[in-house]
PDB file of C-alpha atoms in Angstrom:
ATOM      1  CA  MET A   6      34.102  17.510 -23.077  1.00 85.00           C
ATOM      2  CA  THR A   7      31.642  15.208 -24.704  1.00 93.00           C
ATOM      3  CA  THR A   8      28.880  16.028 -27.031  1.00 96.00           C
ATOM      4  CA  LEU A   9      25.336  14.615 -27.069  1.00 97.00           C
ATOM      5  CA  GLU A  10      22.686  14.525 -29.644  1.00 97.00           C
ATOM      6  CA  ALA A  11      19.339  12.737 -30.053  1.00 98.00           C
ATOM      7  CA  THR A  12      16.111  12.445 -31.869  1.00 98.00           C
ATOM      8  CA  ALA A  13      12.829  10.787 -31.226  1.00 98.00           C
ATOM      9  CA  LEU A  14       9.878   9.301 -33.445  1.00 98.00           C
ATOM     10  CA  THR A  15       6.573   7.686 -33.035  1.00 98.00           C
ATOM     11  CA  ASP A  16       4.580   6.070 -35.515  1.00 97.00           C
ATOM     12  CA  PRO A  17       1.101   4.243 -35.436  1.00 96.00           C
ATOM     13  CA  GLY A  18       2.284   1.142 -37.219  1.00 98.00           C
ATOM     14  CA  MET A  19       0.447  -0.673 -39.964  1.00 97.00           C
ATOM     15  CA  LEU A  20      -2.487  -2.145 -38.147  1.00 96.00           C
ATOM     16  CA  ARG A  21      -3.460   0.590 -35.395  1.00 91.00           C
ATOM     17  CA  ASP A  22      -5.560   3.423 -35.927  1.00 90.00           C
ATOM     18  CA  VAL A  23      -4.640   5.277 -32.588  1.00 90.00           C
ATOM     19  CA  ASN A  24      -0.991   6.006 -31.747  1.00 94.00           C
ATOM     20  CA  GLU A  25      -0.531   5.185 -27.946  1.00 94.00           C
ATOM     21  CA  ASP A  26       3.125   5.518 -27.854  1.00 97.00           C
ATOM     22  CA  SER A  27       4.848   8.629 -26.772  1.00 97.00           C
ATOM     23  CA  ALA A  28       8.588   9.427 -27.104  1.00 98.00           C
ATOM     24  CA  TYR A  29      10.635  12.404 -25.761  1.00 98.00           C
ATOM     25  CA  GLN A  30      14.159  13.693 -26.000  1.00 97.00           C
ATOM     26  CA  GLN A  31      15.906  16.744 -24.385  1.00 96.00           C
ATOM     27  CA  VAL A  32      19.516  17.611 -24.547  1.00 96.00           C
ATOM     28  CA  TYR A  33      20.808  20.406 -22.323  1.00 93.00           C
ATOM     29  CA  VAL A  34      24.295  21.889 -22.830  1.00 90.00           C
ATOM     30  CA  PRO A  35      25.444  24.045 -19.751  1.00 83.00           C
ATOM     31  CA  GLN A  36      28.164  26.483 -20.127  1.00 81.00           C
ATOM     32  CA  ASP A  37      31.897  24.713 -19.677  1.00 80.00           C
ATOM     33  CA  ARG A  38      30.277  21.421 -18.709  1.00 83.00           C
ATOM     34  CA  ASP A  39      29.331  18.163 -20.393  1.00 90.00           C
ATOM     35  CA  PRO A  40      25.916  18.071 -21.812  1.00 93.00           C
ATOM     36  CA  MET A  41      22.885  16.284 -20.210  1.00 94.00           C
ATOM     37  CA  GLY A  42      20.016  14.405 -21.721  1.00 96.00           C
ATOM     38  CA  LEU A  43      16.484  13.039 -20.709  1.00 97.00           C
ATOM     39  CA  PHE A  44      15.016  10.568 -23.078  1.00 98.00           C
ATOM     40  CA  ILE A  45      11.696   8.777 -22.610  1.00 98.00           C
ATOM     41  CA  VAL A  46       9.635   6.025 -24.420  1.00 98.00           C
ATOM     42  CA  CYS A  47       6.170   5.206 -22.944  1.00 98.00           C
ATOM     43  CA  ASP A  48       3.865   2.629 -24.594  1.00 97.00           C
ATOM     44  CA  GLY A  49       0.151   3.164 -23.411  1.00 94.00           C
ATOM     45  CA  MET A  50      -2.596   0.741 -22.835  1.00 89.00           C
ATOM     46  CA  GLY A  51      -6.140   1.049 -21.815  1.00 77.00           C
ATOM     47  CA  GLY A  52      -9.698   1.476 -23.162  1.00 61.00           C
ATOM     48  CA  HIS A  53     -11.081   4.248 -25.224  1.00 56.00           C
ATOM     49  CA  LEU A  54      -8.399   7.004 -24.982  1.00 66.00           C
ATOM     50  CA  GLY A  55      -6.797   5.475 -22.002  1.00 80.00           C
ATOM     51  CA  GLY A  56      -3.623   4.359 -23.391  1.00 83.00           C
ATOM     52  CA  GLU A  57      -3.067   7.606 -25.340  1.00 86.00           C
ATOM     53  CA  PHE A  58      -3.585   9.613 -22.371  1.00 88.00           C
ATOM     54  CA  ALA A  59      -1.525   7.523 -19.986  1.00 92.00           C
ATOM     55  CA  SER A  60       1.634   7.667 -22.294  1.00 95.00           C
ATOM     56  CA  TYR A  61       1.356  11.433 -22.911  1.00 94.00           C
ATOM     57  CA  TRP A  62       0.668  12.508 -19.394  1.00 92.00           C
ATOM     58  CA  ALA A  63       3.346  10.225 -17.963  1.00 96.00           C
ATOM     59  CA  VAL A  64       5.953  11.892 -20.311  1.00 97.00           C
ATOM     60  CA  GLU A  65       4.634  15.258 -19.219  1.00 96.00           C
ATOM     61  CA  ALA A  66       4.889  14.555 -15.489  1.00 97.00           C
ATOM     62  CA  ILE A  67       8.452  13.462 -15.929  1.00 97.00           C
ATOM     63  CA  LYS A  68       9.384  16.359 -18.035  1.00 96.00           C
ATOM     64  CA  SER A  69       7.998  18.607 -15.253  1.00 95.00           C
ATOM     65  CA  GLU A  70      10.052  17.105 -12.488  1.00 95.00           C
ATOM     66  CA  PHE A  71      13.281  17.487 -14.644  1.00 94.00           C
ATOM     67  CA  ALA A  72      12.460  20.989 -15.685  1.00 92.00           C
ATOM     68  CA  GLU A  73      14.515  22.775 -13.113  1.00 84.00           C
ATOM     69  CA  LEU A  74      17.475  20.663 -13.664  1.00 84.00           C
ATOM     70  CA  PHE A  75      17.502  21.383 -17.424  1.00 82.00           C
ATOM     71  CA  SER A  76      17.053  25.116 -17.163  1.00 72.00           C
ATOM     72  CA  MET A  77      20.054  26.426 -15.182  1.00 55.00           C
ATOM     73  CA  LYS A  78      20.591  29.560 -17.112  1.00 46.00           C
ATOM     74  CA  ASP A  79      22.587  31.617 -14.588  1.00 39.00           C
ATOM     75  CA  PRO A  80      26.464  31.171 -15.751  1.00 35.00           C
ATOM     76  CA  ARG A  81      27.202  30.877 -11.926  1.00 34.00           C
ATOM     77  CA  ALA A  82      25.137  27.576 -12.019  1.00 36.00           C
ATOM     78  CA  THR A  83      27.683  25.952 -14.101  1.00 35.00           C
ATOM     79  CA  ILE A  84      28.603  22.700 -12.482  1.00 36.00           C
ATOM     80  CA  HIS A  85      32.331  21.829 -12.337  1.00 38.00           C
ATOM     81  CA  LEU A  86      33.003  18.069 -11.379  1.00 38.00           C
ATOM     82  CA  SER A  87      35.910  17.071  -9.137  1.00 46.00           C
ATOM     83  CA  GLU A  88      37.268  13.477  -9.056  1.00 51.00           C
ATOM     84  CA  GLN A  89      35.074  13.158  -6.012  1.00 54.00           C
ATOM     85  CA  ASP A  90      32.132  14.754  -7.750  1.00 48.00           C
ATOM     86  CA  ILE A  91      32.605  12.240 -10.744  1.00 45.00           C
ATOM     87  CA  GLU A  92      32.440   9.262  -8.327  1.00 54.00           C
ATOM     88  CA  LYS A  93      29.225  10.771  -7.090  1.00 51.00           C
ATOM     89  CA  ALA A  94      27.795  11.072 -10.461  1.00 48.00           C
ATOM     90  CA  ARG A  95      28.183   7.333 -10.919  1.00 49.00           C
ATOM     91  CA  THR A  96      26.069   6.691  -7.973  1.00 52.00           C
ATOM     92  CA  GLY A  97      23.398   9.300  -9.060  1.00 51.00           C
ATOM     93  CA  VAL A  98      24.552  12.497  -7.277  1.00 53.00           C
ATOM     94  CA  LEU A  99      25.243  15.682  -8.789  1.00 52.00           C
ATOM     95  CA  PRO A 100      26.375  18.945  -7.112  1.00 48.00           C
ATOM     96  CA  ASP A 101      24.311  21.973  -7.665  1.00 46.00           C
ATOM     97  CA  PHE A 102      26.734  24.884  -6.492  1.00 37.00           C
ATOM     98  CA  ALA A 103      24.216  27.536  -7.493  1.00 38.00           C
ATOM     99  CA  LYS A 104      21.766  26.405  -4.903  1.00 44.00           C
ATOM    100  CA  GLY A 105      24.278  25.254  -2.363  1.00 42.00           C
ATOM    101  CA  LYS A 106      22.847  21.676  -2.487  1.00 50.00           C
ATOM    102  CA  GLU A 107      23.235  18.281  -4.263  1.00 62.00           C
ATOM    103  CA  ILE A 108      21.018  17.092  -6.908  1.00 73.00           C
ATOM    104  CA  ASP A 109      20.361  13.399  -6.389  1.00 87.00           C
ATOM    105  CA  ILE A 110      19.683  12.205  -9.860  1.00 91.00           C
ATOM    106  CA  GLU A 111      18.385   8.661  -8.747  1.00 93.00           C
ATOM    107  CA  ALA A 112      16.079  10.293  -6.181  1.00 93.00           C
ATOM    108  CA  LEU A 113      14.931  12.900  -8.929  1.00 94.00           C
ATOM    109  CA  THR A 114      14.208   9.975 -11.247  1.00 96.00           C
ATOM    110  CA  GLN A 115      12.204   7.935  -8.822  1.00 96.00           C
ATOM    111  CA  THR A 116      10.163  10.898  -7.863  1.00 96.00           C
ATOM    112  CA  ALA A 117       9.536  11.778 -11.373  1.00 97.00           C
ATOM    113  CA  ILE A 118       8.396   8.174 -12.103  1.00 98.00           C
ATOM    114  CA  GLN A 119       6.235   8.079  -9.140  1.00 97.00           C
ATOM    115  CA  LYS A 120       4.413  11.363 -10.128  1.00 96.00           C
ATOM    116  CA  ALA A 121       3.926   9.889 -13.594  1.00 97.00           C
ATOM    117  CA  ASN A 122       2.505   6.907 -12.135  1.00 96.00           C
ATOM    118  CA  ASN A 123       0.162   8.801  -9.786  1.00 95.00           C
ATOM    119  CA  VAL A 124      -1.176  10.866 -12.716  1.00 93.00           C
ATOM    120  CA  VAL A 125      -2.055   7.880 -14.663  1.00 92.00           C
ATOM    121  CA  TYR A 126      -3.534   5.886 -11.572  1.00 90.00           C
ATOM    122  CA  GLU A 127      -5.608   8.784 -10.302  1.00 88.00           C
ATOM    123  CA  TYR A 128      -7.012   9.357 -13.816  1.00 78.00           C
ATOM    124  CA  ALA A 129      -8.060   5.604 -14.259  1.00 72.00           C
ATOM    125  CA  LYS A 130      -9.518   5.622 -10.801  1.00 74.00           C
ATOM    126  CA  HIS A 131     -11.738   8.489 -11.285  1.00 69.00           C
ATOM    127  CA  LYS A 132     -12.494   8.549 -14.834  1.00 68.00           C
ATOM    128  CA  PRO A 133     -13.230   4.790 -15.738  1.00 65.00           C
ATOM    129  CA  GLU A 134     -15.612   5.584 -18.418  1.00 64.00           C
ATOM    130  CA  THR A 135     -12.848   7.111 -20.500  1.00 62.00           C
ATOM    131  CA  ALA A 136      -9.627   5.772 -18.931  1.00 60.00           C
ATOM    132  CA  GLY A 137     -10.751   2.146 -18.625  1.00 64.00           C
ATOM    133  CA  ASN A 138      -7.636   0.118 -17.386  1.00 75.00           C
ATOM    134  CA  ALA A 139      -5.197   2.983 -18.526  1.00 86.00           C
ATOM    135  CA  GLY A 140      -1.638   2.361 -17.939  1.00 93.00           C
ATOM    136  CA  THR A 141       1.737   2.721 -19.655  1.00 96.00           C
ATOM    137  CA  THR A 142       5.158   1.132 -19.822  1.00 97.00           C
ATOM    138  CA  LEU A 143       8.195   3.194 -19.427  1.00 98.00           C
ATOM    139  CA  THR A 144      11.873   3.265 -20.329  1.00 98.00           C
ATOM    140  CA  LEU A 145      13.992   6.161 -19.547  1.00 98.00           C
ATOM    141  CA  ALA A 146      17.459   7.286 -19.667  1.00 98.00           C
ATOM    142  CA  VAL A 147      19.301  10.340 -18.125  1.00 97.00           C
ATOM    143  CA  ILE A 148      22.529  11.042 -19.530  1.00 96.00           C
ATOM    144  CA  ASP A 149      25.180  13.131 -17.799  1.00 93.00           C
ATOM    145  CA  GLY A 150      28.383  13.282 -19.774  1.00 93.00           C
ATOM    146  CA  LEU A 151      29.321   9.569 -20.088  1.00 96.00           C
ATOM    147  CA  ASN A 152      27.111   8.474 -17.098  1.00 95.00           C
ATOM    148  CA  ALA A 153      23.767   7.156 -17.846  1.00 97.00           C
ATOM    149  CA  LEU A 154      20.983   6.267 -15.410  1.00 97.00           C
ATOM    150  CA  ILE A 155      18.299   3.986 -16.841  1.00 98.00           C
ATOM    151  CA  ALA A 156      14.903   3.236 -15.461  1.00 98.00           C
ATOM    152  CA  ASN A 157      12.398   0.647 -16.822  1.00 98.00           C
ATOM    153  CA  ALA A 158       8.804  -0.671 -16.071  1.00 98.00           C
ATOM    154  CA  GLY A 159       7.063  -2.855 -18.499  1.00 97.00           C
ATOM    155  CA  ASP A 160       8.325  -4.104 -21.788  1.00 97.00           C
ATOM    156  CA  SER A 161       9.662  -0.962 -23.418  1.00 98.00           C
ATOM    157  CA  ARG A 162      13.472  -1.440 -23.728  1.00 98.00           C
ATOM    158  CA  THR A 163      16.912   0.285 -23.721  1.00 98.00           C
ATOM    159  CA  TYR A 164      19.637  -0.971 -25.724  1.00 98.00           C
ATOM    160  CA  LEU A 165      23.376   0.104 -25.983  1.00 98.00           C
ATOM    161  CA  LEU A 166      25.033  -0.011 -29.366  1.00 98.00           C
ATOM    162  CA  ARG A 167      28.761   0.034 -29.126  1.00 98.00           C
ATOM    163  CA  ASP A 168      31.377  -1.281 -31.587  1.00 97.00           C
ATOM    164  CA  HIS A 169      28.630  -2.652 -33.881  1.00 97.00           C
ATOM    165  CA  LYS A 170      27.144  -4.693 -31.189  1.00 98.00           C
ATOM    166  CA  VAL A 171      23.663  -4.255 -29.673  1.00 98.00           C
ATOM    167  CA  THR A 172      23.327  -5.146 -25.900  1.00 98.00           C
ATOM    168  CA  LEU A 173      19.819  -5.114 -24.067  1.00 98.00           C
ATOM    169  CA  LEU A 174      20.248  -3.104 -20.913  1.00 98.00           C
ATOM    170  CA  THR A 175      16.888  -3.505 -19.271  1.00 98.00           C
ATOM    171  CA  ARG A 176      14.635  -6.469 -18.197  1.00 97.00           C
ATOM    172  CA  ASP A 177      11.100  -6.875 -19.428  1.00 97.00           C
ATOM    173  CA  HIS A 178       8.220  -7.081 -16.695  1.00 96.00           C
ATOM    174  CA  SER A 179       6.290  -9.449 -18.660  1.00 91.00           C
ATOM    175  CA  LEU A 180       4.871 -12.904 -18.439  1.00 91.00           C
ATOM    176  CA  VAL A 181       6.836 -14.338 -21.167  1.00 92.00           C
ATOM    177  CA  ALA A 182      10.077 -12.738 -19.836  1.00 88.00           C
ATOM    178  CA  SER A 183       9.462 -14.500 -16.470  1.00 87.00           C
ATOM    179  CA  LEU A 184       8.843 -17.686 -18.260  1.00 91.00           C
ATOM    180  CA  VAL A 185      12.159 -17.348 -20.183  1.00 88.00           C
ATOM    181  CA  SER A 186      14.175 -16.529 -16.959  1.00 86.00           C
ATOM    182  CA  ALA A 187      12.538 -19.691 -15.267  1.00 88.00           C
ATOM    183  CA  GLY A 188      13.599 -21.885 -18.232  1.00 89.00           C
ATOM    184  CA  GLU A 189       9.984 -22.568 -19.190  1.00 90.00           C
ATOM    185  CA  LEU A 190      10.253 -20.867 -22.506  1.00 87.00           C
ATOM    186  CA  LEU A 191      12.689 -20.325 -25.206  1.00 88.00           C
ATOM    187  CA  PRO A 192      13.573 -16.767 -25.985  1.00 86.00           C
ATOM    188  CA  ASP A 193      12.408 -17.032 -29.695  1.00 85.00           C
ATOM    189  CA  GLU A 194       9.033 -18.361 -28.119  1.00 84.00           C
ATOM    190  CA  ILE A 195       8.054 -15.075 -26.613  1.00 87.00           C
ATOM    191  CA  TYR A 196       6.931 -13.712 -30.030  1.00 86.00           C
ATOM    192  CA  THR A 197       4.254 -16.410 -30.531  1.00 85.00           C
ATOM    193  CA  HIS A 198       3.187 -17.168 -27.110  1.00 87.00           C
ATOM    194  CA  PRO A 199      -0.620 -16.392 -26.610  1.00 84.00           C
ATOM    195  CA  GLN A 200      -0.050 -14.295 -23.312  1.00 86.00           C
ATOM    196  CA  ARG A 201       2.937 -12.161 -24.772  1.00 81.00           C
ATOM    197  CA  ASN A 202       1.156  -9.118 -24.046  1.00 83.00           C
ATOM    198  CA  VAL A 203       0.728  -9.778 -20.359  1.00 89.00           C
ATOM    199  CA  ILE A 204       2.805  -7.077 -18.434  1.00 93.00           C
ATOM    200  CA  TYR A 205       2.934  -7.328 -14.627  1.00 93.00           C
ATOM    201  CA  ARG A 206       4.560  -3.943 -13.842  1.00 94.00           C
ATOM    202  CA  PHE A 207       3.737  -0.540 -15.421  1.00 95.00           C
ATOM    203  CA  LEU A 208       2.716   2.853 -14.740  1.00 96.00           C
ATOM    204  CA  GLY A 209      -0.924   3.294 -13.360  1.00 92.00           C
ATOM    205  CA  GLN A 210      -1.246  -0.198 -12.290  1.00 86.00           C
ATOM    206  CA  LYS A 211      -1.536   0.818  -8.529  1.00 84.00           C
ATOM    207  CA  GLY A 212      -0.423   3.622  -6.055  1.00 82.00           C
ATOM    208  CA  LEU A 213       3.225   2.751  -6.056  1.00 90.00           C
ATOM    209  CA  VAL A 214       5.587   1.644  -8.778  1.00 94.00           C
ATOM    210  CA  GLN A 215       9.059   0.310  -8.596  1.00 94.00           C
ATOM    211  CA  PRO A 216      10.874   0.722 -11.697  1.00 97.00           C
ATOM    212  CA  ASP A 217      14.350  -1.228 -12.204  1.00 97.00           C
ATOM    213  CA  LEU A 218      17.236   1.060 -12.279  1.00 97.00           C
ATOM    214  CA  TYR A 219      20.562   0.548 -14.009  1.00 97.00           C
ATOM    215  CA  TYR A 220      23.825   2.531 -14.395  1.00 96.00           C
ATOM    216  CA  GLU A 221      25.911   2.396 -17.469  1.00 96.00           C
ATOM    217  CA  THR A 222      29.238   4.213 -18.139  1.00 96.00           C
ATOM    218  CA  LEU A 223      29.244   5.163 -21.691  1.00 97.00           C
ATOM    219  CA  GLN A 224      31.998   5.571 -24.173  1.00 98.00           C
ATOM    220  CA  PRO A 225      32.465   8.212 -26.938  1.00 97.00           C
ATOM    221  CA  GLY A 226      30.646   6.617 -30.072  1.00 98.00           C
ATOM    222  CA  ASP A 227      28.089   4.882 -28.129  1.00 98.00           C
ATOM    223  CA  TYR A 228      24.355   4.964 -28.976  1.00 98.00           C
ATOM    224  CA  LEU A 229      21.476   4.401 -26.613  1.00 98.00           C
ATOM    225  CA  LEU A 230      18.355   3.293 -28.243  1.00 98.00           C
ATOM    226  CA  LEU A 231      15.023   3.345 -26.256  1.00 98.00           C
ATOM    227  CA  CYS A 232      11.976   1.788 -27.938  1.00 98.00           C
ATOM    228  CA  SER A 233       8.472   0.262 -27.461  1.00 98.00           C
ATOM    229  CA  ASP A 234       7.723  -3.434 -28.173  1.00 97.00           C
ATOM    230  CA  GLY A 235       6.419  -2.237 -31.545  1.00 97.00           C
ATOM    231  CA  LEU A 236      10.051  -2.053 -32.531  1.00 98.00           C
ATOM    232  CA  TRP A 237      11.716  -4.866 -30.808  1.00 98.00           C
ATOM    233  CA  GLU A 238       9.067  -7.468 -31.728  1.00 96.00           C
ATOM    234  CA  MET A 239       9.367  -6.542 -35.336  1.00 98.00           C
ATOM    235  CA  ILE A 240      13.052  -6.235 -35.628  1.00 98.00           C
ATOM    236  CA  ARG A 241      14.520  -9.109 -33.741  1.00 96.00           C
ATOM    237  CA  SER A 242      18.206  -9.037 -34.825  1.00 96.00           C
ATOM    238  CA  GLY A 243      20.608  -6.860 -32.945  1.00 97.00           C
ATOM    239  CA  GLU A 244      22.768  -7.027 -36.088  1.00 98.00           C
ATOM    240  CA  THR A 245      19.989  -5.574 -38.210  1.00 98.00           C
ATOM    241  CA  ILE A 246      19.362  -2.838 -35.703  1.00 98.00           C
ATOM    242  CA  ALA A 247      23.124  -1.953 -35.548  1.00 98.00           C
ATOM    243  CA  GLN A 248      23.336  -1.830 -39.383  1.00 98.00           C
ATOM    244  CA  LEU A 249      20.231   0.431 -39.647  1.00 98.00           C
ATOM    245  CA  ILE A 250      21.661   2.946 -37.178  1.00 98.00           C
ATOM    246  CA  GLU A 251      25.228   2.994 -38.376  1.00 98.00           C
ATOM    247  CA  ASN A 252      24.484   3.092 -42.042  1.00 98.00           C
ATOM    248  CA  ALA A 253      22.216   6.110 -41.662  1.00 98.00           C
ATOM    249  CA  SER A 254      23.373   9.630 -42.521  1.00 97.00           C
ATOM    250  CA  SER A 255      21.931  11.204 -39.366  1.00 97.00           C
ATOM    251  CA  LEU A 256      20.260  10.322 -36.261  1.00 97.00           C
ATOM    252  CA  ASP A 257      16.855  11.478 -37.673  1.00 97.00           C
ATOM    253  CA  ASN A 258      17.457   9.090 -40.723  1.00 98.00           C
ATOM    254  CA  ALA A 259      18.473   6.266 -38.381  1.00 98.00           C
ATOM    255  CA  CYS A 260      15.164   6.678 -36.416  1.00 97.00           C
ATOM    256  CA  LEU A 261      13.238   6.751 -39.534  1.00 98.00           C
ATOM    257  CA  ALA A 262      15.207   3.587 -40.994  1.00 98.00           C
ATOM    258  CA  LEU A 263      14.047   1.720 -37.784  1.00 98.00           C
ATOM    259  CA  VAL A 264      10.563   2.694 -37.926  1.00 98.00           C
ATOM    260  CA  GLN A 265      10.319   1.888 -41.660  1.00 98.00           C
ATOM    261  CA  ALA A 266      11.972  -1.482 -41.054  1.00 98.00           C
ATOM    262  CA  ALA A 267       9.486  -2.349 -38.314  1.00 98.00           C
ATOM    263  CA  ASN A 268       6.647  -1.527 -40.497  1.00 98.00           C
ATOM    264  CA  HIS A 269       8.233  -3.622 -43.333  1.00 98.00           C
ATOM    265  CA  GLU A 270       8.052  -6.481 -40.944  1.00 97.00           C
ATOM    266  CA  GLY A 271       4.412  -5.978 -40.228  1.00 97.00           C
ATOM    267  CA  GLY A 272       4.110  -2.997 -38.158  1.00 97.00           C
ATOM    268  CA  GLU A 273       1.703  -4.805 -35.698  1.00 96.00           C
ATOM    269  CA  ASP A 274       1.835  -2.126 -33.094  1.00 96.00           C
ATOM    270  CA  ASN A 275       2.580   1.331 -32.324  1.00 97.00           C
ATOM    271  CA  ILE A 276       6.387   2.235 -32.672  1.00 98.00           C
ATOM    272  CA  GLY A 277       8.145   4.650 -30.397  1.00 98.00           C
ATOM    273  CA  VAL A 278      11.829   5.349 -30.739  1.00 98.00           C
ATOM    274  CA  VAL A 279      14.487   7.507 -29.191  1.00 98.00           C
ATOM    275  CA  LEU A 280      18.025   7.421 -30.358  1.00 98.00           C
ATOM    276  CA  ALA A 281      20.848   9.264 -28.512  1.00 98.00           C
ATOM    277  CA  ARG A 282      24.602   9.386 -29.318  1.00 98.00           C
ATOM    278  CA  VAL A 283      27.554  10.477 -27.241  1.00 98.00           C
ATOM    279  CA  THR A 284      30.807  11.599 -28.844  1.00 95.00           C
TER     280      THR A 284
END
């Protein structure tokens, strides 16, 4: 039986008056079953209160869609996984014996993200005087035991820390990332490019959003780090990130150390962080 713990933290940074980042974590421990977790980081954008609204309500919409899955209080709702079920879990399907049906985690995730997109899109459409061009990036992880489903839209990121090494699991939907992929820009040049803030996929951009989805099989001792660009643009060394996390006495202190390090490097943007660990 695995264990799962997590923490979340946001900070306005050193230069911004308004914090448009939202971070959320929830861990659910069913009876006689591996724990599950939902983790979200959103980085809002837009005029007036548009960005702050976009990130907050995107998180709220996703939480609402997952609420039933994370509130199975009836002991008879305990999910026991067979070998066949475990294989299904790897492809995003979990059996729900209490309801006599299967829960498709991938479909649930897609639905939740689409509803979050609709909330932001409709607000920006009908309230342009306050929303402006409201939108938000999103990085999200759903953990079930040692199986993780990760979704991404924009340039907020999810990293895996394993055996002292940090690996980026997501792909940025940004102009500079596409230029790097095309060989027209060196990776280190993204931090100084004049159009480094141009994002081509995010929630609220239009009526439909297509997040990238990734599956990852975790190992005991692994960390997942979800963060906005306010963190990864300031702390550019994977080795530094690993040291800050592994040297901390708790997940809360690790999150705080990451935020403090980002601010020490300039804190040029809001900072949103979720850190989860399986053991």
